[in-house]
């Protein structure tokens, strides 16, 4: 009996050693988590890592449903945010979390990096039957056909699922690999996402926080948002994902330049029958780089957003028909 017990222990140790060694062995074949920082919390996963052999994970994670908790919570969300990485930075704040939590509503930030616009989200919404009560769209300009390389790989590269599964396996083994110093950690800039609500974590792990001031411009922003063309694209987009326009909120995302009013996004919202929020507070917003709001400015911007959101008609949240949604996984 004792011999059988030791045999089982030995087999378990061999399997565990193989699991821990696999990421190291696989690094020579093109994928390695070496250099990436480990997620701070158990309910977070690596969104992207600038280590040469890791790169983006989040596109494939959502497309293939590899992060099961994240996908379940996305499907269960009453309010979904979509847009580019500007949306990821701007709405991943305690202000957004506390506002919706206080009202008993689930929200999920599904902005994507690499400047992805409507195409990937619409494909994802159709694939996973996403049916939020309210859809908040960060317009920058969003309604175009741009698709990033990670999104294209997730949708069309037959090998991407295998690569994503290897990355997921490496994330599972990463704490032990770092603890016993099998790989270097804490070197490469790394971003994380929450499986609970898509909250994007970047401060000090992806880049240092900075406060770069904005500049004022004289011309209108309509060079970026062509209202007639965007209206056609927006209606096609909403029809494809089965979302009524009156349950959509368009939010122009701030840039490093301050444009004169009116913002063309308001005209676009009026044209398609959507709601509109201008949360741009002007000169008091600063940027961490050339694209994204700094940490404190994201809090300020999202605070203005939730105040304005609270004044909107709540028909879609309170009285409208509730689409069929998946329940979140237990404890999430």
Short mmCIF file of C-alpha atoms in Angstrom, two decimals:
data_model
loop_
_atom_site.label_atom_id
_atom_site.label_comp_id
_atom_site.label_asym_id
_atom_site.label_seq_id
_atom_site.Cartn_x
_atom_site.Cartn_y
_atom_site.Cartn_z
CA UNK A 1 0.00 0.00 0.00
CA UNK A 2 2.83 2.32 0.94
CA UNK A 3 4.58 1.58 -2.37
CA UNK A 4 1.43 2.50 -4.29
CA UNK A 5 1.18 5.79 -2.38
CA UNK A 6 4.77 6.69 -3.18
CA UNK A 7 4.18 5.74 -6.80
CA UNK A 8 1.18 8.11 -6.97
CA UNK A 9 3.24 10.89 -5.38
CA UNK A 10 6.03 10.29 -7.88
CA UNK A 11 3.65 10.40 -10.85
CA UNK A 12 2.08 13.62 -9.52
CA UNK A 13 5.52 15.20 -9.18
CA UNK A 14 6.44 14.21 -12.73
CA UNK A 15 3.21 15.73 -14.08
CA UNK A 16 3.73 18.93 -12.08
CA UNK A 17 7.34 19.19 -13.23
CA UNK A 18 6.20 18.79 -16.81
CA UNK A 19 3.62 21.54 -16.40
CA UNK A 20 6.19 23.89 -14.93
CA UNK A 21 8.81 23.04 -17.52
CA UNK A 22 6.48 23.34 -20.50
CA UNK A 23 6.55 27.15 -20.67
CA UNK A 24 10.33 27.13 -20.51
CA UNK A 25 10.62 24.48 -23.20
CA UNK A 26 8.05 26.19 -25.38
CA UNK A 27 9.90 29.50 -25.25
CA UNK A 28 12.33 28.16 -27.82
CA UNK A 29 9.38 27.59 -30.15
CA UNK A 30 8.18 31.18 -30.07
CA UNK A 31 6.08 31.77 -26.93
CA UNK A 32 7.35 32.61 -23.47
CA UNK A 33 5.98 34.47 -20.48
CA UNK A 34 9.53 35.21 -19.35
CA UNK A 35 9.82 38.85 -18.35
CA UNK A 36 6.09 39.45 -17.93
CA UNK A 37 4.85 40.63 -14.56
CA UNK A 38 2.43 38.32 -12.71
CA UNK A 39 -1.16 39.46 -12.14
CA UNK A 40 -1.57 41.21 -8.76
CA UNK A 41 -4.86 39.42 -7.95
CA UNK A 42 -6.33 35.97 -8.64
CA UNK A 43 -9.28 37.41 -10.57
CA UNK A 44 -6.98 39.25 -13.00
CA UNK A 45 -5.16 38.03 -16.09
CA UNK A 46 -2.49 39.41 -18.38
CA UNK A 47 -4.07 41.57 -21.06
CA UNK A 48 -0.82 42.14 -22.92
CA UNK A 49 2.87 41.99 -22.22
CA UNK A 50 5.59 43.68 -24.23
CA UNK A 51 7.95 40.73 -23.80
CA UNK A 52 9.00 39.77 -27.32
CA UNK A 53 7.61 36.22 -27.07
CA UNK A 54 4.27 36.95 -25.43
CA UNK A 55 2.48 40.03 -26.79
CA UNK A 56 -1.31 40.32 -26.79
CA UNK A 57 -3.61 37.83 -25.05
CA UNK A 58 -6.94 39.57 -24.48
CA UNK A 59 -8.27 39.40 -28.05
CA UNK A 60 -7.91 35.62 -28.24
CA UNK A 61 -9.01 35.22 -24.60
CA UNK A 62 -12.41 36.78 -25.31
CA UNK A 63 -12.80 35.38 -28.82
CA UNK A 64 -12.21 31.77 -27.78
CA UNK A 65 -13.70 32.14 -24.30
CA UNK A 66 -10.46 31.04 -22.67
CA UNK A 67 -11.04 33.35 -19.71
CA UNK A 68 -14.33 31.72 -18.75
CA UNK A 69 -15.08 33.95 -15.77
CA UNK A 70 -14.51 37.08 -17.82
CA UNK A 71 -16.77 35.88 -20.63
CA UNK A 72 -19.52 34.83 -18.20
CA UNK A 73 -19.43 38.20 -16.47
CA UNK A 74 -19.42 39.99 -19.82
CA UNK A 75 -22.55 38.11 -20.86
CA UNK A 76 -24.19 38.91 -17.53
CA UNK A 77 -23.42 42.63 -17.70
CA UNK A 78 -26.29 45.12 -17.80
CA UNK A 79 -24.02 47.83 -19.20
CA UNK A 80 -21.13 47.11 -21.58
CA UNK A 81 -18.49 49.67 -22.58
CA UNK A 82 -16.88 49.26 -25.98
CA UNK A 83 -14.22 51.24 -27.81
CA UNK A 84 -10.48 51.41 -28.27
CA UNK A 85 -7.83 51.54 -25.56
CA UNK A 86 -9.02 55.07 -24.77
CA UNK A 87 -12.17 53.44 -23.43
CA UNK A 88 -10.12 50.92 -21.46
CA UNK A 89 -8.20 53.67 -19.68
CA UNK A 90 -11.07 56.15 -19.25
CA UNK A 91 -13.68 53.86 -17.69
CA UNK A 92 -11.53 51.50 -15.60
CA UNK A 93 -12.04 53.52 -12.44
CA UNK A 94 -13.44 53.14 -8.95
CA UNK A 95 -15.98 55.82 -9.87
CA UNK A 96 -17.55 53.59 -12.53
CA UNK A 97 -17.42 50.51 -10.32
CA UNK A 98 -19.01 52.19 -7.30
CA UNK A 99 -21.73 53.92 -9.33
CA UNK A 100 -23.08 50.73 -10.89
CA UNK A 101 -22.51 48.61 -7.79
CA UNK A 102 -24.58 51.05 -5.71
CA UNK A 103 -27.46 50.57 -8.14
CA UNK A 104 -27.19 46.80 -8.28
CA UNK A 105 -26.10 46.82 -11.92
CA UNK A 106 -23.34 44.82 -13.56
CA UNK A 107 -20.99 46.61 -15.94
CA UNK A 108 -18.11 45.39 -18.08
CA UNK A 109 -15.38 47.33 -19.87
CA UNK A 110 -14.76 45.68 -23.23
CA UNK A 111 -12.58 48.30 -24.84
CA UNK A 112 -9.68 46.81 -26.78
CA UNK A 113 -6.11 47.87 -27.31
CA UNK A 114 -4.35 48.23 -30.67
CA UNK A 115 -6.91 50.88 -31.76
CA UNK A 116 -9.59 48.31 -32.53
CA UNK A 117 -12.89 49.85 -33.60
CA UNK A 118 -16.34 48.37 -34.26
CA UNK A 119 -15.43 45.36 -36.40
CA UNK A 120 -13.96 43.12 -33.70
CA UNK A 121 -16.57 43.95 -31.07
CA UNK A 122 -19.45 43.32 -33.47
CA UNK A 123 -18.00 39.94 -34.46
CA UNK A 124 -17.49 39.11 -30.79
CA UNK A 125 -21.04 40.20 -29.90
CA UNK A 126 -22.51 37.96 -32.60
CA UNK A 127 -20.28 35.01 -31.70
CA UNK A 128 -21.08 35.10 -27.98
CA UNK A 129 -24.65 36.46 -28.22
CA UNK A 130 -23.92 39.57 -26.15
CA UNK A 131 -27.15 41.34 -25.16
CA UNK A 132 -26.50 44.15 -22.64
CA UNK A 133 -29.34 46.42 -21.57
CA UNK A 134 -27.21 49.49 -22.39
CA UNK A 135 -24.20 49.78 -24.68
CA UNK A 136 -21.78 52.67 -24.06
CA UNK A 137 -19.57 53.42 -27.05
CA UNK A 138 -16.39 55.47 -26.78
CA UNK A 139 -16.29 57.30 -30.12
CA UNK A 140 -12.81 58.00 -31.46
CA UNK A 141 -14.23 57.60 -34.21
CA UNK A 142 -15.17 53.88 -33.67
CA UNK A 143 -17.53 53.44 -36.65
CA UNK A 144 -15.02 52.27 -39.21
CA UNK A 145 -13.63 48.95 -40.44
CA UNK A 146 -10.24 49.04 -38.74
CA UNK A 147 -9.22 45.62 -37.38
CA UNK A 148 -5.96 45.14 -35.47
CA UNK A 149 -3.51 42.34 -36.09
CA UNK A 150 -4.35 40.57 -32.78
CA UNK A 151 -8.05 40.72 -33.66
CA UNK A 152 -7.43 39.35 -37.15
CA UNK A 153 -5.31 36.56 -35.70
CA UNK A 154 -8.02 35.61 -33.22
CA UNK A 155 -10.72 35.53 -35.88
CA UNK A 156 -8.85 33.96 -38.79
CA UNK A 157 -5.53 32.36 -37.80
CA UNK A 158 -6.10 28.63 -37.23
CA UNK A 159 -3.07 28.45 -34.94
CA UNK A 160 -4.10 31.31 -32.66
CA UNK A 161 -6.19 29.15 -30.33
CA UNK A 162 -3.18 26.92 -29.65
CA UNK A 163 -0.95 29.91 -29.00
CA UNK A 164 -3.53 31.43 -26.67
CA UNK A 165 -3.88 28.18 -24.73
CA UNK A 166 -0.11 28.02 -24.28
CA UNK A 167 -0.16 31.59 -22.94
CA UNK A 168 -2.97 30.67 -20.57
CA UNK A 169 -1.00 27.66 -19.38
CA UNK A 170 2.05 29.83 -18.84
CA UNK A 171 -0.01 32.28 -16.78
CA UNK A 172 -1.17 29.38 -14.64
CA UNK A 173 2.42 28.26 -14.04
CA UNK A 174 3.86 31.77 -13.74
CA UNK A 175 3.63 32.20 -9.93
CA UNK A 176 5.70 29.06 -9.36
CA UNK A 177 8.08 29.90 -12.21
CA UNK A 178 8.70 33.33 -10.69
CA UNK A 179 8.91 32.10 -7.10
CA UNK A 180 11.60 29.54 -7.88
CA UNK A 181 13.30 31.87 -10.38
CA UNK A 182 12.94 29.59 -13.38
CA UNK A 183 12.24 32.75 -15.41
CA UNK A 184 12.81 36.47 -15.04
CA UNK A 185 9.75 38.43 -13.90
CA UNK A 186 8.94 42.11 -13.33
CA UNK A 187 10.89 43.26 -16.40
CA UNK A 188 8.55 43.79 -19.34
CA UNK A 189 5.73 46.38 -19.27
CA UNK A 190 2.54 44.39 -18.59
CA UNK A 191 -1.16 45.26 -18.48
CA UNK A 192 -3.89 43.30 -16.72
CA UNK A 193 -7.67 42.93 -16.88
CA UNK A 194 -10.19 41.97 -14.25
CA UNK A 195 -12.30 38.91 -14.92
CA UNK A 196 -15.08 40.53 -12.89
CA UNK A 197 -15.72 43.68 -14.92
CA UNK A 198 -12.97 44.06 -17.52
CA UNK A 199 -11.26 46.71 -15.40
CA UNK A 200 -7.94 47.57 -17.10
CA UNK A 201 -4.88 47.86 -14.85
CA UNK A 202 -1.91 49.72 -16.29
CA UNK A 203 -0.54 52.17 -13.70
CA UNK A 204 3.10 51.37 -12.89
CA UNK A 205 2.85 47.90 -14.45
CA UNK A 206 2.49 48.97 -18.09
CA UNK A 207 3.75 52.55 -17.79
CA UNK A 208 4.35 55.25 -15.23
CA UNK A 209 1.58 57.77 -14.69
CA UNK A 210 2.18 61.23 -16.15
CA UNK A 211 0.14 64.42 -16.56
CA UNK A 212 0.69 65.87 -20.01
CA UNK A 213 -1.39 69.01 -20.67
CA UNK A 214 -3.78 69.46 -23.60
CA UNK A 215 -3.78 72.13 -26.32
CA UNK A 216 -6.74 74.00 -27.80
CA UNK A 217 -7.62 73.91 -31.51
CA UNK A 218 -9.75 76.21 -33.65
CA UNK A 219 -11.29 73.74 -36.06
CA UNK A 220 -14.15 71.35 -35.38
CA UNK A 221 -13.57 67.67 -34.75
CA UNK A 222 -15.69 66.69 -37.74
CA UNK A 223 -12.52 65.81 -39.64
CA UNK A 224 -12.37 62.76 -37.37
CA UNK A 225 -16.08 61.90 -37.21
CA UNK A 226 -17.82 62.12 -40.59
CA UNK A 227 -21.43 62.22 -39.39
CA UNK A 228 -23.30 61.05 -42.54
CA UNK A 229 -20.89 58.17 -43.18
CA UNK A 230 -20.61 57.25 -39.49
CA UNK A 231 -24.43 57.17 -39.22
CA UNK A 232 -24.64 54.57 -41.98
CA UNK A 233 -21.90 52.48 -40.36
CA UNK A 234 -23.46 52.87 -36.91
CA UNK A 235 -26.92 51.72 -38.05
CA UNK A 236 -25.40 48.70 -39.79
CA UNK A 237 -23.38 47.91 -36.67
CA UNK A 238 -26.37 48.13 -34.32
CA UNK A 239 -28.55 46.06 -36.62
CA UNK A 240 -25.90 43.35 -36.78
CA UNK A 241 -25.56 43.02 -33.00
CA UNK A 242 -29.30 43.44 -32.39
CA UNK A 243 -28.96 46.56 -30.23
CA UNK A 244 -31.72 49.24 -30.28
CA UNK A 245 -30.27 52.71 -30.84
CA UNK A 246 -32.22 54.24 -27.95
CA UNK A 247 -30.33 51.96 -25.54
CA UNK A 248 -26.95 53.14 -26.83
CA UNK A 249 -24.87 55.96 -25.33
CA UNK A 250 -22.26 57.68 -27.50
CA UNK A 251 -19.37 59.31 -25.65
CA UNK A 252 -16.71 61.31 -27.54
CA UNK A 253 -13.35 60.23 -26.13
CA UNK A 254 -11.04 63.09 -25.20
CA UNK A 255 -7.82 63.61 -27.10
CA UNK A 256 -4.74 65.67 -26.31
CA UNK A 257 -6.41 68.45 -28.28
CA UNK A 258 -9.52 70.38 -27.16
CA UNK A 259 -11.95 70.91 -30.03
CA UNK A 260 -14.62 73.60 -30.30
CA UNK A 261 -18.24 72.64 -29.73
CA UNK A 262 -20.52 71.20 -30.91
CA UNK A 263 -18.83 67.84 -31.06
CA UNK A 264 -19.93 65.87 -34.15
CA UNK A 265 -20.63 62.85 -31.94
CA UNK A 266 -23.69 64.68 -30.60
CA UNK A 267 -24.93 65.10 -34.18
CA UNK A 268 -24.26 61.42 -34.82
CA UNK A 269 -26.26 60.42 -31.73
CA UNK A 270 -29.18 62.59 -32.82
CA UNK A 271 -29.06 61.15 -36.34
CA UNK A 272 -29.27 57.49 -35.26
CA UNK A 273 -31.51 58.07 -32.22
CA UNK A 274 -28.91 57.25 -29.56
CA UNK A 275 -28.21 58.95 -26.23
CA UNK A 276 -25.19 61.23 -25.85
CA UNK A 277 -22.85 62.20 -23.01
CA UNK A 278 -20.08 64.77 -23.17
CA UNK A 279 -17.86 64.04 -20.15
CA UNK A 280 -14.89 66.09 -21.38
CA UNK A 281 -14.12 68.65 -18.67
CA UNK A 282 -11.53 70.54 -20.74
CA UNK A 283 -8.22 71.91 -19.55
CA UNK A 284 -8.18 69.96 -16.29
CA UNK A 285 -7.75 66.65 -18.15
CA UNK A 286 -4.19 65.46 -18.71
CA UNK A 287 -2.71 62.52 -20.62
CA UNK A 288 -0.25 59.82 -19.71
CA UNK A 289 0.93 59.66 -23.34
CA UNK A 290 -0.33 60.89 -26.71
CA UNK A 291 -3.56 58.89 -26.50
CA UNK A 292 -4.70 57.92 -23.00
CA UNK A 293 -5.99 59.82 -20.00
CA UNK A 294 -3.79 59.94 -16.92
CA UNK A 295 -4.98 58.09 -13.83
CA UNK A 296 -6.54 61.08 -12.04
CA UNK A 297 -8.00 62.45 -15.28
CA UNK A 298 -9.69 59.13 -16.01
CA UNK A 299 -11.29 59.36 -12.56
CA UNK A 300 -12.42 62.93 -13.29
CA UNK A 301 -13.74 62.03 -16.74
CA UNK A 302 -15.60 58.93 -15.55
CA UNK A 303 -17.05 60.86 -12.60
CA UNK A 304 -18.53 63.36 -15.03
CA UNK A 305 -19.78 60.48 -17.15
CA UNK A 306 -21.67 58.71 -14.33
CA UNK A 307 -23.23 62.01 -13.21
CA UNK A 308 -24.50 62.56 -16.75
CA UNK A 309 -25.49 58.89 -17.11
CA UNK A 310 -27.65 59.24 -14.00
CA UNK A 311 -29.64 62.02 -15.70
CA UNK A 312 -30.38 59.96 -18.83
CA UNK A 313 -33.69 58.13 -19.32
CA UNK A 314 -33.36 54.81 -17.50
CA UNK A 315 -36.00 52.96 -19.51
CA UNK A 316 -33.56 50.41 -20.90
CA UNK A 317 -32.25 49.56 -17.43
CA UNK A 318 -35.43 49.76 -15.37
CA UNK A 319 -38.44 49.01 -17.52
CA UNK A 320 -37.21 47.62 -20.80
CA UNK A 321 -37.29 43.92 -21.64
CA UNK A 322 -34.34 42.04 -20.22
CA UNK A 323 -32.53 40.08 -22.95
CA UNK A 324 -31.47 36.53 -22.19
CA UNK A 325 -28.06 36.58 -20.55
CA UNK A 326 -25.69 34.04 -19.09
CA UNK A 327 -25.30 34.06 -15.33
CA UNK A 328 -21.94 35.05 -13.95
CA UNK A 329 -19.83 32.26 -12.56
CA UNK A 330 -20.16 31.76 -8.78
CA UNK A 331 -18.32 34.31 -6.72
CA UNK A 332 -17.79 36.67 -9.66
#
